[in-house]
C-alpha cells in the first residue's frame, strides 16, 4: 500500500460535559496532535456514533478498518471491578469444566509451568513514582485504578508464588512464596537450574533447582531493560528459544503514539533477544506498541506475541492483534498501524519505515487488551482445542461499548491461524461490572488451561470435562533443539556511522524521556 494513501481524521463527537483543553506537544522534532481529555471522561461513556459497529469484522487476518475519528471527549467506558462472590466462576464452553486453582492472590499477572509440573504465579502492580506531567496522565491513572480493582486488599504483591499439584488431580496441594520484594515482575522462564524473572527494569537470573520452595540467593542482572521513571507500558514478558540459548523479552512503548518524543522510546516498542549466557542483547523486532504473551509455537519454533495497539483514533481503531514475530521485522508503531495505514498524528512522517511495516497475522478487534497467549498442542484439552492458541483478552476502556473480558480460542493449521476465533471462557463481565479480568495463560502440569485473573485475584483452571490429563507435564518453555554455534550469539546493535542515517528508535540503548532529565540505564 502506498504510504501516501491516508485517511483524514474526522470529528464525530463533541464535548458533552466538563471542559477540555487541546493542544499540540512538540518534543525533539516529533509532534503529536492529541485528542484533549477532560476529567469527567474518567466516568463518562463515549459519544461516538459507532455503536452499531460489528466487532466480529475485526477478527481474523483482514480486519475492517473504519476511518479514524477524533473528538474532544474520547470514547470511554469503565467496568467497576466487583470481584467474584462465593461459589461464582467463569462460564466455559461445552465439554469443559472450570475451577479455582488458587485464590487469595494479589493481582496475578502471569502463570508459568515448570518441567516438573509446578506452576509459578507472578503477582505484581505497576511501579510507583511515574511522573504525571500532563492532565492526560492524571486522568489515565485514575481510570486504570478503577479498571484494575483492589490488589488483593492488603496482601503483599510483587512476588512469585509456587503452586504444586503433587498427585496431578488438578488441585493445588502445596503453596509457597518463591520470591518476594520484586520490582513489578511479569515474565518468567526457567532453564538449566536458573530462573529468569523480567522485572520492570531488568532481567534477573536466580539459581533455582526444580522442587525448591524458596529462593534465598541474590540474583545476577542478566541485562537491564528500559525502565523508569515513565515506564508507560511496564510489563516485560519472557520466552525461551527452542534451543535454550536466548531469551526473548517484550518491552512496550512509553506513550500512546509517540507523543513524548522518540528519545523516550529508545529500546522500546520492541522484542529483544538476549543471550542467556552473556546478557548480550539486540532488538529482534520493533514497531510493536505493547507486546505481551510471548510464546514459541511448539511445531514451528516461531516466536508469537499479542499486541495492544494505539488509542484515540475512535472506538473501532486500532485492532489489537496476534502475530508471529520476524527477526528484524518492523510492525509500524508509531508511524502506521496494521501494516501501512498511516497515523497522521505523528510528525514528521517516515514513509521509509511505513513502507517496511509488516501486517500482523491475526486481528483480535479493537481495544480488547490482549495480554495472554498459550498454544495448546499436545495438551489434554478436548480435540476441538488441541491445535491452536488461547488468547486472554483483559478488556479495555477505550470504547463506548465493552470489548474483551474473555478467553478466546483461535484454531491453527500448519503453524498458522486458520479459522474464526471462538469464545471459550466468559463471564468476567456482568453488565457494567467486572468480576475479573483474564491476563496471562499457560497449560498446567496436567494439560489443562490456567488463567491469571488479575482483577479477581484468582488463577482459574479450565480442563476437559471427561478428566483427561497428559501422561507427563508439558512445560511452558519447551527446549527441543541443540544450541546454535557461538557465531550466532546476540550482539548489541552497532552505532550509526558518522553522517549516516539515524538508527530506528529501537536500535539504540534504553533511555527515558528528556522531560524528566534522568540518565539512561547503561549495559555493561
Short mmCIF file of C-alpha atoms in Angstrom, two decimals:
data_model
loop_
_atom_site.label_atom_id
_atom_site.label_comp_id
_atom_site.label_asym_id
_atom_site.label_seq_id
_atom_site.Cartn_x
_atom_site.Cartn_y
_atom_site.Cartn_z
CA UNK A 1 0.00 0.00 0.00
CA UNK A 2 1.25 3.49 -0.87
CA UNK A 3 2.15 5.34 2.34
CA UNK A 4 0.52 8.49 0.90
CA UNK A 5 -2.94 6.92 0.96
CA UNK A 6 -4.04 8.39 4.22
CA UNK A 7 -7.45 8.96 5.77
CA UNK A 8 -8.13 12.34 7.31
CA UNK A 9 -9.45 12.05 10.88
CA UNK A 10 -12.96 13.42 11.16
CA UNK A 11 -14.57 14.94 14.21
CA UNK A 12 -17.63 12.85 15.10
CA UNK A 13 -18.17 13.76 18.71
CA UNK A 14 -18.49 16.94 20.75
CA UNK A 15 -17.86 17.56 24.38
CA UNK A 16 -20.96 16.89 26.47
CA UNK A 17 -19.81 17.79 29.94
CA UNK A 18 -16.91 19.42 31.72
CA UNK A 19 -14.17 21.32 29.97
CA UNK A 20 -11.22 20.25 27.90
CA UNK A 21 -8.12 21.87 26.59
CA UNK A 22 -6.50 20.66 23.43
CA UNK A 23 -3.09 21.41 22.07
CA UNK A 24 -0.03 20.30 20.24
CA UNK A 25 3.01 18.88 22.00
CA UNK A 26 6.45 19.20 20.42
CA UNK A 27 9.33 17.06 21.64
CA UNK A 28 12.59 16.53 19.77
CA UNK A 29 11.12 17.02 16.31
CA UNK A 30 8.10 14.79 16.79
CA UNK A 31 4.68 16.37 17.03
CA UNK A 32 1.62 14.56 18.31
CA UNK A 33 -1.76 16.15 17.69
CA UNK A 34 -3.53 14.58 20.64
CA UNK A 35 -7.20 14.46 21.46
CA UNK A 36 -7.82 16.51 24.59
CA UNK A 37 -9.05 14.79 27.72
CA UNK A 38 -11.47 16.14 30.27
CA UNK A 39 -11.51 15.00 33.87
CA UNK A 40 -15.16 13.96 33.54
CA UNK A 41 -14.11 11.44 30.91
CA UNK A 42 -12.99 9.09 33.65
CA UNK A 43 -16.60 8.24 34.40
CA UNK A 44 -18.33 9.02 31.13
CA UNK A 45 -19.39 6.69 28.36
CA UNK A 46 -18.11 7.58 24.93
CA UNK A 47 -20.15 9.60 22.46
CA UNK A 48 -19.07 8.25 19.09
CA UNK A 49 -21.67 7.28 16.55
CA UNK A 50 -20.18 3.82 16.02
CA UNK A 51 -22.48 1.94 18.42
CA UNK A 52 -23.61 -0.47 15.70
CA UNK A 53 -20.14 -1.47 14.54
CA UNK A 54 -19.81 -5.26 14.34
CA UNK A 55 -16.56 -6.12 16.14
CA UNK A 56 -16.51 -9.57 14.53
CA UNK A 57 -15.48 -7.79 11.31
CA UNK A 58 -12.14 -7.09 13.01
CA UNK A 59 -11.32 -10.67 13.99
CA UNK A 60 -9.12 -12.51 11.51
CA UNK A 61 -6.31 -11.83 9.03
CA UNK A 62 -8.06 -8.99 7.18
CA UNK A 63 -9.91 -6.76 9.65
CA UNK A 64 -12.28 -3.97 8.63
CA UNK A 65 -10.60 -0.65 9.47
CA UNK A 66 -13.02 2.31 9.59
CA UNK A 67 -11.97 5.90 9.04
CA UNK A 68 -10.10 7.31 12.04
CA UNK A 69 -12.04 9.77 14.16
CA UNK A 70 -11.05 12.33 16.77
CA UNK A 71 -13.06 14.13 19.40
CA UNK A 72 -12.68 16.42 22.37
CA UNK A 73 -14.08 13.71 24.62
CA UNK A 74 -12.63 10.27 23.75
CA UNK A 75 -14.72 7.11 23.91
CA UNK A 76 -14.56 5.71 27.45
CA UNK A 77 -16.49 3.06 29.32
CA UNK A 78 -15.06 1.69 32.56
CA UNK A 79 -16.25 -1.51 34.24
CA UNK A 80 -16.16 -1.30 38.02
CA UNK A 81 -14.40 -4.34 39.49
CA UNK A 82 -16.62 -6.15 42.00
CA UNK A 83 -14.80 -9.48 42.26
CA UNK A 84 -16.21 -13.00 42.48
CA UNK A 85 -18.85 -13.78 45.07
CA UNK A 86 -18.59 -17.14 46.81
CA UNK A 87 -19.38 -20.03 44.50
CA UNK A 88 -19.25 -17.95 41.31
CA UNK A 89 -16.90 -18.95 38.49
CA UNK A 90 -16.40 -18.00 34.85
CA UNK A 91 -18.54 -19.71 32.20
CA UNK A 92 -16.89 -22.25 29.88
CA UNK A 93 -17.87 -23.89 26.60
CA UNK A 94 -19.42 -27.35 26.34
CA UNK A 95 -17.00 -30.17 27.07
CA UNK A 96 -15.04 -28.08 29.57
CA UNK A 97 -15.13 -27.55 33.32
CA UNK A 98 -13.71 -24.69 35.40
CA UNK A 99 -12.49 -24.44 38.98
CA UNK A 100 -10.46 -22.09 41.13
CA UNK A 101 -6.83 -23.32 41.11
CA UNK A 102 -5.58 -20.65 43.53
CA UNK A 103 -7.37 -17.81 45.30
CA UNK A 104 -6.46 -15.05 47.75
CA UNK A 105 -3.79 -13.68 45.42
CA UNK A 106 -2.75 -10.06 44.79
CA UNK A 107 -3.08 -9.17 41.10
CA UNK A 108 -1.84 -12.39 39.46
CA UNK A 109 -0.50 -11.39 36.04
CA UNK A 110 1.19 -14.45 34.53
CA UNK A 111 1.33 -18.21 35.07
CA UNK A 112 4.20 -20.48 34.07
CA UNK A 113 4.58 -24.28 34.20
CA UNK A 114 7.97 -25.80 35.05
CA UNK A 115 9.21 -29.15 33.65
CA UNK A 116 8.21 -30.98 36.87
CA UNK A 117 4.64 -29.65 36.66
CA UNK A 118 4.99 -26.96 39.33
CA UNK A 119 3.23 -23.72 38.44
CA UNK A 120 4.64 -20.26 39.14
CA UNK A 121 2.25 -17.33 39.53
CA UNK A 122 3.64 -13.84 39.11
CA UNK A 123 1.74 -11.20 41.09
CA UNK A 124 2.55 -7.54 40.58
CA UNK A 125 1.43 -3.95 40.35
CA UNK A 126 2.78 -1.00 38.36
CA UNK A 127 5.97 0.69 39.62
CA UNK A 128 5.35 3.79 41.76
CA UNK A 129 6.66 7.26 41.08
CA UNK A 130 5.69 7.66 37.43
CA UNK A 131 5.80 11.42 36.65
CA UNK A 132 2.42 12.97 35.84
CA UNK A 133 3.43 15.78 33.53
CA UNK A 134 0.15 16.27 31.70
CA UNK A 135 -3.53 16.24 32.68
CA UNK A 136 -3.89 13.17 30.47
CA UNK A 137 -1.50 11.24 32.74
CA UNK A 138 -3.53 12.01 35.86
CA UNK A 139 -6.80 11.04 34.20
CA UNK A 140 -5.39 7.83 32.78
CA UNK A 141 -4.03 6.79 36.17
CA UNK A 142 -7.43 7.35 37.77
CA UNK A 143 -9.20 5.31 35.09
CA UNK A 144 -6.71 2.46 35.28
CA UNK A 145 -7.06 2.27 39.08
CA UNK A 146 -10.83 1.87 38.63
CA UNK A 147 -10.38 -0.80 35.98
CA UNK A 148 -7.84 -2.82 37.99
CA UNK A 149 -9.78 -3.19 41.23
CA UNK A 150 -8.23 -3.96 44.59
CA UNK A 151 -4.80 -5.59 44.66
CA UNK A 152 -5.90 -8.39 46.96
CA UNK A 153 -6.75 -5.99 49.77
CA UNK A 154 -3.70 -5.50 51.98
CA UNK A 155 -1.91 -8.59 50.68
CA UNK A 156 1.67 -8.29 49.54
CA UNK A 157 2.20 -8.24 45.80
CA UNK A 158 5.28 -8.08 43.52
CA UNK A 159 6.15 -11.69 44.24
CA UNK A 160 6.33 -15.15 42.64
CA UNK A 161 4.25 -17.92 44.22
CA UNK A 162 4.79 -21.64 43.63
CA UNK A 163 1.75 -23.93 43.28
CA UNK A 164 2.29 -27.71 43.42
CA UNK A 165 -0.22 -30.39 42.44
CA UNK A 166 1.59 -33.46 43.78
CA UNK A 167 -0.87 -36.11 42.60
CA UNK A 168 -1.86 -34.37 39.32
CA UNK A 169 -5.56 -34.28 40.17
CA UNK A 170 -5.99 -30.60 39.27
CA UNK A 171 -5.92 -29.40 42.87
CA UNK A 172 -3.06 -27.48 44.49
CA UNK A 173 -1.55 -29.42 47.42
CA UNK A 174 1.37 -27.14 48.31
CA UNK A 175 1.77 -23.38 48.03
CA UNK A 176 4.72 -21.17 48.93
CA UNK A 177 6.12 -17.77 48.02
CA UNK A 178 9.26 -18.39 46.00
CA UNK A 179 10.37 -14.75 45.64
CA UNK A 180 9.19 -11.55 47.31
CA UNK A 181 10.04 -7.85 47.18
CA UNK A 182 10.46 -7.72 43.39
CA UNK A 183 10.15 -4.63 41.19
CA UNK A 184 6.92 -5.12 39.24
CA UNK A 185 7.71 -8.58 37.80
CA UNK A 186 5.82 -10.05 34.85
CA UNK A 187 7.64 -12.51 32.57
CA UNK A 188 9.36 -15.63 33.80
CA UNK A 189 11.40 -18.50 32.31
CA UNK A 190 13.47 -21.44 33.58
CA UNK A 191 16.42 -23.26 32.04
CA UNK A 192 19.23 -25.42 33.44
CA UNK A 193 18.79 -24.61 37.14
CA UNK A 194 18.27 -20.90 36.56
CA UNK A 195 15.05 -18.97 36.98
CA UNK A 196 14.79 -15.79 34.91
CA UNK A 197 12.43 -13.04 36.04
CA UNK A 198 11.65 -9.96 33.96
CA UNK A 199 11.16 -7.08 36.37
CA UNK A 200 10.15 -3.60 35.24
CA UNK A 201 13.76 -2.59 34.55
CA UNK A 202 15.91 -5.72 34.16
CA UNK A 203 16.05 -9.46 33.60
CA UNK A 204 17.17 -11.13 36.83
CA UNK A 205 18.74 -14.60 37.00
CA UNK A 206 18.32 -16.69 40.16
CA UNK A 207 19.89 -20.09 40.85
CA UNK A 208 16.95 -22.48 41.20
CA UNK A 209 16.66 -26.27 41.16
CA UNK A 210 13.30 -27.81 40.40
CA UNK A 211 11.45 -28.75 43.57
CA UNK A 212 12.76 -25.91 45.73
CA UNK A 213 10.07 -23.99 47.59
CA UNK A 214 12.11 -20.88 48.33
CA UNK A 215 14.88 -18.85 46.72
CA UNK A 216 17.26 -17.11 49.10
CA UNK A 217 20.22 -16.43 46.78
CA UNK A 218 20.76 -12.94 45.39
CA UNK A 219 20.16 -12.64 41.64
CA UNK A 220 22.55 -11.51 38.98
CA UNK A 221 21.38 -8.95 36.44
CA UNK A 222 21.38 -10.67 33.07
CA UNK A 223 20.64 -7.41 31.26
CA UNK A 224 18.98 -4.07 32.06
CA UNK A 225 15.71 -3.29 30.29
CA UNK A 226 14.21 0.14 29.54
CA UNK A 227 12.62 1.26 32.77
CA UNK A 228 11.57 4.42 34.59
CA UNK A 229 10.82 6.97 35.51
CA UNK A 230 7.95 6.92 32.98
CA UNK A 231 7.81 3.21 32.05
CA UNK A 232 4.38 3.73 30.50
CA UNK A 233 3.94 0.08 29.47
CA UNK A 234 5.85 -1.56 32.29
CA UNK A 235 5.02 -5.25 31.78
CA UNK A 236 8.02 -7.15 30.39
CA UNK A 237 7.30 -10.69 29.21
CA UNK A 238 9.78 -13.53 28.57
CA UNK A 239 10.04 -16.59 26.34
CA UNK A 240 12.88 -19.10 25.94
CA UNK A 241 14.16 -20.01 22.47
CA UNK A 242 13.69 -23.67 21.42
CA UNK A 243 17.45 -24.28 21.67
CA UNK A 244 17.62 -22.77 25.16
CA UNK A 245 20.23 -20.23 24.09
CA UNK A 246 18.23 -17.00 24.06
CA UNK A 247 15.53 -15.23 25.97
CA UNK A 248 13.05 -13.03 24.17
CA UNK A 249 11.84 -10.03 26.18
CA UNK A 250 8.94 -7.74 25.32
CA UNK A 251 9.24 -4.00 26.01
CA UNK A 252 6.18 -1.80 25.45
CA UNK A 253 6.20 1.79 24.27
CA UNK A 254 6.50 4.79 26.59
CA UNK A 255 3.44 6.52 25.11
CA UNK A 256 0.26 6.02 23.12
CA UNK A 257 1.63 7.12 19.73
CA UNK A 258 5.00 8.75 20.29
CA UNK A 259 3.75 11.96 21.91
CA UNK A 260 6.69 12.04 24.34
CA UNK A 261 9.20 12.07 21.50
CA UNK A 262 11.44 9.37 20.14
CA UNK A 263 14.08 9.89 22.80
CA UNK A 264 11.62 8.41 25.29
CA UNK A 265 11.16 5.35 23.04
CA UNK A 266 14.75 4.15 22.81
CA UNK A 267 14.80 0.41 23.21
CA UNK A 268 11.00 0.28 23.48
CA UNK A 269 8.00 -0.89 21.41
CA UNK A 270 10.11 -3.93 20.65
CA UNK A 271 11.02 -7.52 21.36
CA UNK A 272 14.60 -8.02 22.50
CA UNK A 273 16.74 -11.11 22.02
CA UNK A 274 19.07 -11.72 24.97
CA UNK A 275 21.93 -14.22 25.12
CA UNK A 276 21.24 -16.38 28.15
CA UNK A 277 24.95 -16.79 28.98
CA UNK A 278 26.41 -13.35 28.37
CA UNK A 279 23.43 -10.99 28.55
CA UNK A 280 24.36 -9.52 25.15
CA UNK A 281 21.17 -8.17 23.63
CA UNK A 282 19.74 -6.80 20.42
CA UNK A 283 16.38 -5.66 19.15
CA UNK A 284 14.82 -8.69 17.48
CA UNK A 285 11.73 -6.86 16.14
CA UNK A 286 10.34 -3.34 16.54
CA UNK A 287 7.28 -1.18 15.92
CA UNK A 288 5.20 -3.28 18.36
CA UNK A 289 3.36 -0.85 20.62
CA UNK A 290 2.80 -3.12 23.64
CA UNK A 291 3.70 -6.77 23.05
CA UNK A 292 2.98 -9.43 25.68
CA UNK A 293 2.13 -13.12 25.82
CA UNK A 294 5.44 -14.14 24.23
CA UNK A 295 5.35 -17.79 23.22
CA UNK A 296 7.13 -20.15 20.82
CA UNK A 297 4.93 -22.23 18.54
CA UNK A 298 5.65 -25.86 19.51
CA UNK A 299 5.66 -27.12 15.90
CA UNK A 300 7.45 -24.36 14.00
CA UNK A 301 9.58 -22.78 16.75
CA UNK A 302 8.40 -19.35 15.60
CA UNK A 303 8.04 -16.59 18.16
CA UNK A 304 4.49 -15.23 18.61
CA UNK A 305 3.05 -12.37 20.61
CA UNK A 306 -0.18 -10.49 21.24
CA UNK A 307 -0.03 -6.71 20.93
CA UNK A 308 -2.11 -3.85 22.34
CA UNK A 309 -2.42 -1.18 19.68
CA UNK A 310 -2.88 2.60 19.99
CA UNK A 311 -5.85 4.63 21.27
CA UNK A 312 -7.68 7.87 20.44
CA UNK A 313 -8.43 7.13 16.78
CA UNK A 314 -12.00 6.18 17.61
CA UNK A 315 -13.65 3.23 19.36
CA UNK A 316 -13.02 0.87 16.44
CA UNK A 317 -9.36 1.61 15.82
CA UNK A 318 -6.85 0.13 16.12
CA UNK A 319 -7.36 -3.66 16.36
CA UNK A 320 -5.18 -5.44 18.89
CA UNK A 321 -3.61 -8.47 17.28
CA UNK A 322 -1.73 -11.76 17.45
CA UNK A 323 1.26 -12.22 15.19
CA UNK A 324 4.39 -14.20 14.51
CA UNK A 325 7.47 -12.07 15.12
CA UNK A 326 10.05 -11.92 12.35
CA UNK A 327 13.72 -11.34 13.05
CA UNK A 328 14.37 -7.74 12.01
CA UNK A 329 10.68 -7.13 11.38
CA UNK A 330 9.11 -3.68 11.79
CA UNK A 331 5.38 -3.53 12.61
CA UNK A 332 4.62 0.15 12.12
CA UNK A 333 4.36 1.84 15.51
CA UNK A 334 4.05 4.80 15.81
CA UNK A 335 4.02 5.90 12.15
CA UNK A 336 1.49 3.38 10.89
CA UNK A 337 -0.92 0.74 12.10
CA UNK A 338 -1.98 -2.66 10.83
CA UNK A 339 0.63 -2.57 8.12
CA UNK A 340 0.84 0.64 6.13
CA UNK A 341 -2.15 2.64 7.39
CA UNK A 342 -0.55 5.96 8.28
CA UNK A 343 -1.26 7.60 11.64
CA UNK A 344 -1.43 11.25 10.61
CA UNK A 345 -1.00 12.47 14.17
CA UNK A 346 2.68 11.51 14.14
CA UNK A 347 5.12 14.06 12.73
CA UNK A 348 7.48 14.15 11.00
CA UNK A 349 6.22 11.30 8.80
CA UNK A 350 8.51 8.37 7.99
CA UNK A 351 7.40 6.92 4.64
CA UNK A 352 10.58 4.85 4.55
CA UNK A 353 9.54 3.00 7.68
CA UNK A 354 5.87 2.79 6.73
CA UNK A 355 6.88 1.05 3.53
CA UNK A 356 8.58 -1.66 5.61
CA UNK A 357 5.71 -2.13 8.06
CA UNK A 358 4.51 -5.74 8.32
CA UNK A 359 0.80 -6.51 8.62
CA UNK A 360 0.05 -8.72 11.63
CA UNK A 361 -1.15 -12.29 11.18
CA UNK A 362 -4.47 -12.12 13.01
CA UNK A 363 -6.58 -9.23 14.32
CA UNK A 364 -8.43 -9.60 17.64
CA UNK A 365 -10.62 -6.46 17.30
CA UNK A 366 -10.09 -3.03 18.82
CA UNK A 367 -9.29 -2.40 22.48
CA UNK A 368 -9.64 -5.95 23.80
CA UNK A 369 -6.31 -5.54 25.67
CA UNK A 370 -4.90 -8.94 24.71
CA UNK A 371 -2.15 -9.92 27.18
CA UNK A 372 -2.06 -13.72 27.35
CA UNK A 373 -1.19 -16.39 24.78
CA UNK A 374 -0.87 -20.17 25.15
CA UNK A 375 -0.54 -22.79 22.43
CA UNK A 376 -2.48 -25.99 23.01
CA UNK A 377 -0.52 -28.60 21.05
CA UNK A 378 -0.23 -31.91 22.97
CA UNK A 379 -2.40 -30.60 25.80
CA UNK A 380 -5.23 -32.53 27.47
CA UNK A 381 -7.91 -30.17 26.20
CA UNK A 382 -10.74 -31.66 24.11
CA UNK A 383 -9.86 -32.40 20.48
CA UNK A 384 -11.54 -29.20 19.27
CA UNK A 385 -8.93 -27.16 21.19
CA UNK A 386 -5.73 -29.14 20.64
CA UNK A 387 -4.21 -27.34 17.68
CA UNK A 388 -4.40 -23.63 18.19
CA UNK A 389 -3.94 -20.82 20.67
CA UNK A 390 -5.86 -19.47 23.63
CA UNK A 391 -5.74 -15.68 23.95
CA UNK A 392 -6.51 -13.78 27.16
CA UNK A 393 -8.38 -10.53 26.43
CA UNK A 394 -8.23 -8.47 29.62
CA UNK A 395 -10.73 -5.90 28.36
CA UNK A 396 -10.11 -2.23 27.74
CA UNK A 397 -11.84 1.08 28.49
CA UNK A 398 -11.16 2.94 25.22
CA UNK A 399 -14.59 2.26 23.72
CA UNK A 400 -18.19 3.30 24.21
CA UNK A 401 -19.10 -0.40 24.47
CA UNK A 402 -17.13 -3.12 26.27
CA UNK A 403 -14.87 -5.45 24.32
CA UNK A 404 -12.67 -8.26 25.59
CA UNK A 405 -13.11 -9.63 29.12
CA UNK A 406 -12.83 -13.25 27.96
CA UNK A 407 -10.52 -16.00 26.76
CA UNK A 408 -10.86 -16.98 23.13
CA UNK A 409 -9.50 -19.85 21.04
CA UNK A 410 -8.01 -19.44 17.56
CA UNK A 411 -7.52 -22.66 15.55
CA UNK A 412 -4.22 -23.20 13.70
CA UNK A 413 -3.18 -25.34 10.74
CA UNK A 414 0.50 -25.90 9.87
CA UNK A 415 1.55 -23.30 12.40
CA UNK A 416 -0.76 -20.51 11.15
CA UNK A 417 -4.19 -19.22 12.26
CA UNK A 418 -6.79 -20.98 10.14
CA UNK A 419 -10.27 -20.13 11.33
CA UNK A 420 -12.64 -17.89 13.26
CA UNK A 421 -11.97 -17.21 16.92
CA UNK A 422 -14.31 -18.84 19.43
CA UNK A 423 -15.32 -17.58 22.88
CA UNK A 424 -14.26 -20.26 25.37
CA UNK A 425 -14.14 -18.67 28.85
CA UNK A 426 -16.58 -15.84 29.55
CA UNK A 427 -18.49 -14.39 32.50
CA UNK A 428 -15.77 -11.99 33.61
CA UNK A 429 -18.11 -9.12 32.72
CA UNK A 430 -21.58 -8.78 34.23
CA UNK A 431 -23.40 -5.76 32.81
CA UNK A 432 -21.29 -2.74 33.72
CA UNK A 433 -19.38 -4.63 36.42
CA UNK A 434 -16.27 -6.78 36.09
CA UNK A 435 -15.90 -9.85 38.27
CA UNK A 436 -12.40 -10.36 36.93
CA UNK A 437 -10.06 -9.70 34.03
CA UNK A 438 -8.06 -12.51 32.34
CA UNK A 439 -4.38 -11.82 31.68
CA UNK A 440 -1.65 -14.47 31.43
CA UNK A 441 -2.32 -18.04 30.25
CA UNK A 442 -0.47 -21.35 30.49
CA UNK A 443 -1.03 -25.08 30.16
CA UNK A 444 -0.60 -26.67 33.60
CA UNK A 445 1.21 -29.90 34.52
CA UNK A 446 -1.86 -31.99 33.65
CA UNK A 447 -2.57 -30.38 30.27
CA UNK A 448 -5.35 -28.03 31.43
CA UNK A 449 -5.57 -24.29 30.79
CA UNK A 450 -4.64 -21.87 33.58
CA UNK A 451 -5.87 -18.25 33.57
CA UNK A 452 -4.37 -15.50 35.70
CA UNK A 453 -7.29 -13.25 36.68
CA UNK A 454 -5.58 -10.11 37.95
CA UNK A 455 -8.73 -8.24 39.00
CA UNK A 456 -10.42 -11.31 40.50
CA UNK A 457 -7.19 -12.25 42.35
CA UNK A 458 -7.62 -15.86 41.24
CA UNK A 459 -5.99 -18.42 38.97
CA UNK A 460 -8.68 -20.42 37.16
CA UNK A 461 -8.20 -23.94 35.81
CA UNK A 462 -10.15 -24.98 32.69
CA UNK A 463 -9.97 -28.67 31.83
CA UNK A 464 -11.66 -31.33 29.76
CA UNK A 465 -14.94 -32.38 31.38
CA UNK A 466 -14.02 -36.07 30.94
CA UNK A 467 -10.99 -35.72 33.22
CA UNK A 468 -8.33 -36.33 30.56
CA UNK A 469 -4.76 -35.48 31.62
CA UNK A 470 -1.43 -35.65 29.81
CA UNK A 471 0.93 -38.58 30.52
CA UNK A 472 3.53 -36.16 31.85
CA UNK A 473 3.91 -32.40 32.40
CA UNK A 474 4.48 -30.18 29.40
CA UNK A 475 6.50 -27.12 30.46
CA UNK A 476 5.80 -23.62 29.21
CA UNK A 477 9.38 -23.41 27.92
CA UNK A 478 9.91 -26.33 25.54
CA UNK A 479 13.59 -26.84 24.69
CA UNK A 480 13.68 -29.05 21.60
CA UNK A 481 16.91 -28.35 19.75
CA UNK A 482 20.65 -28.19 20.38
CA UNK A 483 22.14 -24.72 20.87
CA UNK A 484 23.47 -22.87 17.84
CA UNK A 485 27.17 -22.17 17.33
CA UNK A 486 28.97 -19.33 19.11
CA UNK A 487 28.96 -17.21 15.95
CA UNK A 488 25.20 -16.74 16.38
CA UNK A 489 25.47 -15.09 19.80
CA UNK A 490 23.36 -11.96 20.05
CA UNK A 491 25.34 -8.74 19.86
CA UNK A 492 24.28 -5.19 20.69
CA UNK A 493 23.49 -3.13 17.57
CA UNK A 494 26.36 -1.12 16.15
CA UNK A 495 26.03 2.67 16.34
CA UNK A 496 25.29 4.60 13.18
CA UNK A 497 28.26 5.77 11.18
CA UNK A 498 29.03 9.50 11.42
CA UNK A 499 26.88 11.28 8.88
CA UNK A 500 24.86 8.15 8.20
CA UNK A 501 21.16 7.56 8.57
CA UNK A 502 19.81 7.73 12.10
CA UNK A 503 19.01 4.30 13.57
CA UNK A 504 15.48 3.24 14.38
CA UNK A 505 14.28 4.35 17.81
CA UNK A 506 14.59 0.76 18.98
CA UNK A 507 18.11 0.20 17.66
CA UNK A 508 19.73 2.23 20.39
CA UNK A 509 20.35 1.90 24.11
CA UNK A 510 17.46 2.33 26.53
CA UNK A 511 16.55 5.87 27.52
CA UNK A 512 13.94 7.88 29.38
CA UNK A 513 12.00 10.95 28.38
CA UNK A 514 14.09 14.15 28.16
CA UNK A 515 11.34 15.91 30.10
CA UNK A 516 12.47 14.00 33.19
CA UNK A 517 16.19 14.68 32.85
CA UNK A 518 17.14 11.23 34.10
CA UNK A 519 20.08 9.26 32.64
CA UNK A 520 19.52 6.10 30.66
CA UNK A 521 20.44 2.77 32.24
CA UNK A 522 23.76 1.51 30.92
CA UNK A 523 24.51 -2.00 29.72
CA UNK A 524 27.88 -3.28 30.83
#
